[in-house]
């Protein structure tokens, strides 16, 4: 056995069954060993597609996603995806080849300082210099990626290490004295949290992406206490979107009920979120009436980083939520619920009927047709926000999007990863005509493995979110956002890849087209030609606060066409 075979054996020991990647010169020994390995390799068409697919695989399955790339340009094509995984706390292990050790630092062909470049975008990274270290380093990489606050870890392996003979043991012991994440929250802090909630008259529960694995415990606590629940964009699905205590997501494009509840709440319990600026708006004006903020997070660096925290609880969301549920009592919230229900009733997410096709009704039609039973991905832009607003997620790990980094192009590779993580389930990618074109080469990956993903492109002929901001804040000076004059015929493009393509513009055919797409046995791309000046509302302007929320579209035309 050589080092390359040892790498794959070490991955098998970690339970890896699927790797995403693209071969190249310095990783070729490992690809040669892969020829005889039981691990399934998914050949992507670009390394960025591979790391995004691995990210979605991790988030949809709860396992660690694995991606592999060669040195230099191959490894550097992972950088955006690693930062995306870091910001959204996703467990990914990246394996990269490098030039032989004797050539490191000589500007050899396809050499780059991969560890130096990726240090800021990974939770940790390694370079293996001794073949005997392979089992230990791989085990440590998986442990670091998946424990504490999850995140990406990169393992860089020079070509001569991959070719060196390996005769060692795979029974690696993990001993990381400097890495001891706190799992159990302090009992007294949990008691203080429960005491504060009992005294509250206007409490809310905010739930983030860190609670996706704690859904059962969060629901139990919420139902026992009767508290209103606000999942963030990343927290959607951790609390059911059809539950009567669900208020919708908060923040820039959040619901009126969620944002006003935060504005008037006297106590906030936040589990597994980091108070991102898209949630809080202007920090100095966030939750001005909340005298008590209880923040539960496994990463102590996040507690108090942005908002003043009265009761910090460092620990795993699942463990802490279970303890909170054990001690929860029914709170006296009748008057508070009357206020909240009034906001929810007066200002639901909705759209005004128009003669032309609208993104909101397309997404809602897919939600109705599936009964919400689907794993949904999206790119980044207006279509992402519309999906978060109008597809009600009842199950955890069913909504996979780029929250922290806002990476355009993730929708299609996310759908690939989700389909491989959850075989047999419906996977839908709601994408935009701008976002989709950043990674559309991965249609070849969909075709190669006949992945039955349903790709729904909401084509408005613009970089829609940028256009919306230009409309509202830059006097309709549409600078470099117009795409319609150069967009391809997306359905015909799909057909060129051997994938069924469908075009929809007539809204009277919406229901039957949605059925046709969902019933097709295999991948489908549906291009929906929607209105060119759609806007996502409500909206809190950048730098604003909840009281600055624009509830309805104040300026955009309602005319269809050019």
C-alpha atoms as one frame of an Amber mdcrd trajectory, in Angstrom:
protein
   0.000   0.000   0.000   1.237   3.493  -0.813   0.220   6.821   0.711  -2.530
   7.330  -1.856  -4.193   4.038  -0.960  -3.728   4.900   2.719  -5.614   8.167
   2.205  -8.620   6.319   0.834  -8.432   3.647   3.540  -8.354   6.397   6.176
 -11.418   7.999   4.564 -13.204   4.654   4.629 -12.451   4.421   8.356 -14.321
   7.735   8.739 -17.384   6.271   7.023 -16.901   8.113   3.733 -18.868   6.623
   0.839 -18.964   9.578  -1.567 -16.294  12.053  -2.708 -16.738  14.987  -5.085
 -13.760  16.052  -7.120 -11.748  16.634 -10.274  -8.390  14.959 -11.030  -5.097
  16.598 -11.944  -1.371  16.022 -11.898  -0.452  16.135  -8.208  -3.511  14.251
  -6.964  -3.245  11.591  -9.677  -1.767   8.878  -7.413  -4.847   9.107  -5.191
  -7.134   8.961  -8.230  -5.241   5.864  -9.349  -5.894   4.260  -5.962  -9.529
   5.375  -6.217  -9.872   3.045  -9.221  -9.813   0.102  -6.781 -11.678   1.773
  -3.901 -15.298   1.161  -2.845 -15.716   4.914  -2.334 -17.912   6.476  -5.004
 -16.355   9.459  -6.762 -18.549  12.120  -8.358 -16.734  13.843 -11.222 -17.708
  17.525 -11.233 -16.848  19.886 -14.073 -15.216  22.537 -11.863 -13.673  22.279
  -8.426 -15.955  25.019  -7.099 -18.909  22.828  -8.072 -17.293  20.000  -6.127
 -16.865  21.890  -2.867 -20.399  23.290  -3.091 -21.764  19.795  -3.735 -19.804
  18.474  -0.739 -21.235  21.305   1.378 -24.801  20.433   0.421 -24.104  16.728
   0.956 -22.997  17.541   4.501 -25.934  19.785   5.276 -28.530  17.431   3.789
 -27.124  14.298   5.466 -25.551  15.510   8.715 -22.321  13.768   7.689 -18.999
  15.290   6.627 -18.777  16.246   2.954 -15.545  15.424   1.118 -14.040  17.110
  -1.940 -10.766  16.385  -3.720  -8.676  18.560  -6.041  -5.223  18.868  -7.509
  -2.650  21.543  -6.600  -2.470  25.156  -7.742  -5.539  26.174  -9.751  -7.486
  23.097  -8.678  -6.995  23.767  -4.982  -7.554  27.504  -5.378 -10.875  26.880
  -7.107 -12.041  25.542  -3.737 -11.495  28.839  -1.900 -14.961  30.369  -2.423
 -16.673  27.142  -1.399 -14.497  26.757   1.690 -15.349  30.292   2.815 -19.022
  29.566   2.122 -18.836  26.434   4.289 -16.966  28.333   7.000 -19.530  31.130
   7.234 -22.452  28.690   7.265 -20.744  26.305   9.710 -20.643  23.227   7.473
 -18.435  20.180   8.034 -16.357  19.675   4.880 -12.967  18.005   4.434 -10.982
  19.019   1.354  -8.137  16.784   0.155  -5.651  18.513  -2.156  -2.535  17.282
  -3.882   0.633  19.339  -3.978   3.937  19.247  -5.786   6.639  16.939  -4.350
   8.228  18.296  -1.188  11.554  18.953  -2.905   9.775  21.413  -5.244   7.716
  23.269  -2.626   8.682  26.927  -2.661  10.319  26.812  -6.093   7.333  28.068
  -8.118   6.988  24.627  -9.640   4.315  23.895 -12.243   0.849  24.227 -10.652
   2.319  25.081  -7.265   0.581  27.411  -4.824   0.825  28.018  -1.090  -2.474
  26.228  -0.519  -2.209  26.122   3.272  -1.292  29.804   3.468  -4.055  30.829
   1.089  -6.762  28.717   2.736  -5.852  29.420   6.363  -8.374  32.296   6.639
 -11.165  30.301   4.944 -10.896  27.044   6.903 -11.437  26.026  10.487  -8.020
  24.365  10.309  -5.670  22.988   7.681  -2.845  20.477   7.523   0.012  19.610
   5.204   1.153  16.001   5.546   4.935  15.650   5.221   5.295  12.039   6.440
   3.268   9.168   4.986   2.942   7.642   8.470   0.836  10.641   9.556  -1.950
  10.028   7.042  -4.369   8.055   9.299  -3.922  10.418  12.250  -4.298  13.617
  10.221  -7.363  12.377   8.338  -8.986  11.346  11.642  -8.169  14.721  13.209
  -9.499  16.564  10.147 -12.872  14.820  10.408 -13.024  15.344  14.161 -12.272
  19.063  13.889 -14.676  19.550  10.966 -17.619  17.835  12.658 -17.325  18.783
  16.338 -17.871  22.064  18.121 -18.940  24.608  15.544 -18.692  22.644  12.284
 -16.496  23.978   9.523 -14.211  23.117   6.619 -10.782  21.524   7.104  -8.209
  21.161   4.333  -5.572  18.413   4.119  -2.784  19.126   1.624  -0.682  16.120
   0.589   2.457  16.430  -1.587   2.737  13.951  -4.447   5.800  12.184  -3.051
   3.876  11.457   0.195   1.090   9.887  -1.861   3.641   7.671  -3.635   5.622
   6.682  -0.546   5.129   3.137   0.831   2.798   2.909   3.821   3.029   0.114
   6.375   1.504   1.773   9.448  -1.673   1.279  11.469  -5.052   2.932  10.860
  -5.972   2.902  14.554  -5.260   6.591  14.999  -5.751   8.213  18.396  -7.013
  11.790  18.428  -5.258  13.957  20.991  -5.834  17.672  20.471  -5.186  19.379
  23.810  -5.824  22.831  22.353  -9.219  21.879  20.938 -11.855  21.025  23.531
 -15.270  22.327  22.451 -17.884  22.710  25.183 -20.831  20.426  24.542 -22.919
  20.716  27.709 -24.232  24.128  28.716 -23.718  25.304  32.304 -26.741  24.201
  34.431 -26.964  27.506  36.305 -27.010  29.490  33.057 -29.861  27.325  31.797
 -31.726  27.931  35.069 -31.186  31.688  34.675 -32.536  31.508  31.133 -35.697
  29.735  32.269 -36.168  32.206  35.125 -35.858  35.156  32.750 -38.387  33.650
  30.360 -40.902  33.086  33.164 -40.725  36.809  34.037 -41.014  37.927  30.408
 -44.214  39.341  28.967 -43.079  39.639  25.355 -40.518  36.882  24.721 -39.476
  35.394  21.395 -37.378  32.403  20.400 -34.954  32.907  17.508 -33.528  29.761
  15.908 -30.526  29.643  13.566 -28.709  27.172  11.354 -26.861  25.810  14.383
 -30.160  24.289  15.549 -30.861  22.213  12.428 -29.815  19.081  14.332 -31.856
  20.181  17.374 -35.265  20.496  15.724 -37.046  17.957  17.941 -35.818  19.600
  21.144 -36.555  23.128  19.903 -40.116  22.187  18.963 -40.643  20.516  22.339
 -39.457  23.608  24.209 -41.508  25.966  22.030 -44.705  23.966  22.453 -44.309
  23.606  26.205 -43.641  27.319  26.663 -45.983  28.660  23.971 -43.364  31.176
  22.793 -43.427  32.769  19.289 -40.673  31.314  17.100 -38.573  33.123  14.483
 -36.145  30.950  12.473 -33.448  32.831  10.584 -32.792  32.239   6.879 -30.391
  29.443   7.878 -32.739  28.184  10.585 -35.722  27.549   8.301 -36.808  23.944
   8.746 -35.394  23.668  12.259 -38.881  24.762  13.346 -41.809  23.766  11.089
 -42.960  26.503   8.729 -46.605  25.427   9.061 -46.559  25.419  12.876 -48.984
  27.911  14.498 -46.113  29.437  16.519 -44.002  30.116  13.400 -43.657  33.832
  12.558 -41.404  33.628   9.505 -37.790  34.636   9.135 -36.449  37.989  10.382
 -34.178  40.542   8.820 -33.789  42.406   5.547 -36.471  40.434   3.703 -38.138
  38.895   6.723 -41.799  38.947   7.683 -43.468  41.946   9.290 -44.529  39.746
  12.225 -40.970  38.516  12.832 -39.327  41.930  12.593 -41.920  43.731  14.692
 -41.827  40.985  17.323 -38.074  41.493  17.634 -38.584  45.255  17.799 -41.071
  45.037  20.692 -39.813  41.909  22.502 -38.641  42.297  26.091 -36.733  38.982
  26.127 -34.989  37.110  23.311 -33.839  33.501  23.481 -31.479  32.856  20.554
 -30.343  29.303  19.800 -27.631  28.533  17.247 -27.376  31.866  15.436 -24.753
  34.587  15.249 -26.860  37.763  14.888 -25.739  38.382  11.323 -26.135  41.954
  10.060 -28.842  40.841   7.614 -30.843  39.751  10.680 -30.123  42.658  12.997
 -29.853  45.618  10.653 -28.230  48.537  12.454 -26.950  46.973  15.690 -27.562
  50.050  17.827 -31.253  49.910  16.911 -31.736  46.144  17.120 -34.341  44.912
  19.625 -34.453  48.225  21.515 -36.927  46.922  24.127 -35.157  43.636  24.867
 -33.686  44.017  28.351 -32.648  40.348  28.361 -30.961  38.495  25.515 -30.174
  34.820  26.133 -27.682  33.496  23.586 -27.068  29.754  23.185 -24.136  28.869
  20.931 -21.410  26.249  20.827 -18.903  28.883  19.688 -18.137  31.213  22.619
 -16.612  33.741  20.203 -20.084  34.474  18.816 -21.653  35.297  22.176 -21.522
  39.025  22.819 -19.705  39.660  19.532 -22.483  41.810  18.094 -25.293  42.151
  20.642 -25.111  42.575  24.397 -25.917  39.240  25.979 -27.377  39.098  29.472
 -27.328  35.303  29.795 -24.700  33.451  27.735 -25.011  29.679  27.406 -22.048
  27.985  25.714 -22.988  24.523  24.520 -24.462  22.346  21.809 -27.903  23.528
  20.654 -29.424  20.058  20.864 -28.215  19.426  24.423 -29.150  22.894  25.695
 -32.567  22.892  23.988 -33.302  19.511  25.572 -32.472  20.914  29.012 -34.598
  23.991  28.355 -37.477  21.750  27.301 -37.197  19.732  30.521 -37.597  22.862
  32.631 -40.020  24.780  30.418 -43.334  26.042  31.773 -46.325  27.458  29.930
 -45.743  31.200  29.693 -48.512  33.806  30.173 -48.508  35.285  26.686 -52.147
  35.859  25.673 -51.768  39.634  25.258 -48.445  39.255  23.474 -49.912  36.740
  21.043 -52.756  39.163  20.247 -50.175  41.726  19.110 -48.154  39.173  17.189
 -51.194  37.657  15.494 -52.363  41.102  14.393 -49.050  41.695  12.583 -49.123
  38.210  11.116 -52.727  38.574   9.890 -52.335  42.086   8.486 -49.026  41.513
   6.711 -48.530  37.933   5.508 -46.097  37.113   2.736 -48.233  37.570  -0.378
 -48.263  38.764  -3.968 -50.711  40.831  -5.967 -52.392  38.956  -8.847 -51.039
  40.025 -12.210 -51.626  38.844 -15.783 -48.004  37.729 -16.055 -46.092  34.937
 -14.336 -44.551  35.787 -10.966 -41.760  34.040  -9.048 -43.813  33.871  -5.850
 -46.623  31.900  -7.467 -44.189  29.495  -9.136 -42.526  28.664  -5.794 -45.884
  28.415  -4.029 -47.147  26.057  -6.750 -44.195  23.708  -6.195 -44.761  23.832
  -2.435 -48.420  22.895  -2.893 -47.653  20.146  -5.407 -45.031  18.512  -3.163
 -46.837  19.160   0.101 -43.541  20.669   1.197 -41.896  17.233   1.009 -38.739
  18.174  -0.845 -35.135  19.159  -0.313 -34.823  22.659  -1.731 -31.699  24.516
  -2.816 -31.291  27.956  -4.333 -28.773  30.284  -5.833 -28.392  33.767  -4.401
 -30.617  36.715  -5.190 -34.300  37.540  -5.355 -35.233  33.940  -6.105 -33.477
  32.880  -2.880 -35.539  35.303  -0.788 -38.774  34.404  -2.576 -38.085  30.722
  -1.838 -37.429  31.441   1.831 -40.686  33.383   2.000 -43.042  31.122   0.037
 -41.809  27.529   0.455 -42.744  26.378   3.951 -40.068  24.067   5.337 -41.367
  21.603   7.922 -38.312  19.384   8.252 -34.711  20.135   9.241 -31.972  19.911
   6.608 -34.533  20.541   3.855 -33.409  24.066   2.883 -29.872  24.503   1.573
 -28.735  27.948   0.514 -25.772  30.266   0.927 -26.501  32.518   3.896 -23.335
  34.125   5.210 -21.312  34.489   2.019 -24.207  34.879  -0.419 -22.434  32.888
  -3.130 -24.081  33.136  -6.519 -23.997  29.859  -8.429 -24.448  27.475  -5.504
 -27.959  26.311  -6.417 -27.098  23.659  -9.009 -24.085  22.059  -7.227 -26.039
  22.220  -3.953 -28.809  20.238  -5.675 -26.251  17.661  -6.839 -24.925  17.182
  -3.313 -28.419  17.029  -1.830 -29.597  14.462  -4.380 -26.664  12.183  -3.558
 -27.165  12.639   0.192 -30.915  11.983   0.047 -31.576   9.484  -2.768 -35.232
   8.902  -3.491 -36.324  12.330  -2.264 -37.508  15.198  -4.450 -34.759  17.802
  -4.880 -35.634  21.216  -6.339 -33.198  24.008  -7.192 -34.877  27.402  -7.463
 -32.359  29.481  -9.364 -31.978  32.828 -11.101 -30.845  33.440 -14.638 -27.774
  35.280 -13.343 -26.868  32.927 -10.514 -27.388  29.763 -12.575 -24.926  30.808
 -15.276 -22.035  30.875 -12.803 -21.970  27.071 -12.475 -24.170  25.783 -15.288
 -21.397  23.435 -16.461 -22.519  21.140 -13.645 -25.473  20.160 -15.848 -22.962
  17.649 -17.207 -22.598  16.168 -13.705 -26.385  15.944 -13.366 -26.545  14.120
 -16.698 -23.571  11.820 -16.040 -25.139  10.439 -12.853 -28.761  10.887 -13.994
 -29.617  12.778 -10.833 -33.381  13.478 -10.811 -33.070  17.102  -9.712 -35.693
  19.628 -10.767 -34.037  22.916 -11.777 -36.439  25.864 -11.818 -34.929  29.015
 -13.322 -36.882  32.161 -12.481 -35.722  34.203 -15.440 -36.412  37.939 -15.143
 -33.614  38.973 -17.509 -31.734  40.875 -14.813 -29.367  40.495 -11.917 -32.572
  40.977  -9.994 -31.452  41.851  -6.479 -28.862  44.353  -7.678 -31.462  45.853
 -10.019 -33.904  46.199  -7.098 -31.340  48.150  -5.078 -30.534  50.327  -8.085
 -34.233  50.986  -8.508 -34.793  52.016  -4.882 -31.526  53.693  -3.972 -29.805
  54.681  -7.235 -32.600  56.447  -9.167 -33.228  53.491 -11.503 -29.720  53.812
 -12.961 -29.503  50.173 -14.077 -25.758  49.771 -14.352 -24.566  46.412 -15.747
 -27.509  44.298 -14.553 -29.374  43.645 -17.825 -29.061  40.023 -18.984 -32.039
  39.411 -21.278 -30.232  40.420 -24.477 -27.577  37.742 -23.972 -29.230  34.992
 -21.934 -29.408  31.585 -23.597 -32.604  29.659 -24.175 -32.217  27.709 -20.938
 -34.535  24.865 -21.934 -32.615  24.283 -25.167 -29.353  24.521 -23.238 -30.560
  21.711 -20.971 -31.530  19.651 -24.031 -27.990  20.107 -25.351 -26.775  18.372
 -22.193 -29.333  15.593 -22.681 -31.644  16.901 -19.936 -35.349  17.542 -20.445
 -35.996  21.266 -20.910 -39.322  23.056 -20.467 -40.223  26.730 -20.921 -43.161
  28.397 -19.164 -44.466  31.909 -19.741 -48.240  31.414 -19.787 -49.359  31.391
 -16.155 -52.528  29.458 -17.034 -50.271  26.431 -17.605 -48.473  26.726 -14.254
 -50.173  23.888 -12.361 -49.935  21.359 -15.206 -46.306  22.297 -15.905 -45.340
  21.858 -12.255 -46.934  18.386 -12.306 -45.111  17.545 -15.534 -41.761  18.551
 -14.041 -42.255  16.678 -10.778 -43.544  13.516 -12.444 -40.704  13.286 -14.953
 -38.405  10.356 -14.166 -35.068  12.099 -14.309 -33.600  15.592 -14.306 -35.614
  18.506 -15.677 -34.837  22.168 -16.245 -37.866  24.452 -16.181 -37.328  28.019
 -17.342 -40.045  30.316 -15.991 -40.082  33.665 -17.766 -41.220  35.962 -15.002
 -41.760  39.709 -14.869 -38.597  41.721 -15.416 -39.121  44.161 -12.539 -40.070
  41.936  -9.638 -39.214  43.145  -6.151 -38.714  41.268  -2.884 -40.669  42.824
  -0.037 -40.819  43.490   2.872 -37.360  45.056   2.858 -35.245  46.775   5.482
 -32.773  49.095   3.713 -29.112  48.395   4.331 -28.055  50.098   7.558 -31.668
  50.464   8.660 -33.650  48.856  11.452 -37.019  47.153  11.829 -38.909  50.452
  12.070 -37.492  51.419   8.637 -39.064  48.367   6.991 -40.565  48.938   3.536
 -43.612  46.674   3.610 -44.779  46.997   0.002 -43.100  47.872  -3.282 -43.141
  51.678  -3.382 -41.851  52.369  -6.884 -41.647  49.483  -9.276 -43.909  49.319
 -12.294 -46.685  46.740 -12.493 -46.569  46.645 -16.278 -45.546  43.419 -17.949
 -43.072  43.280 -20.784 -40.185  45.439 -21.983
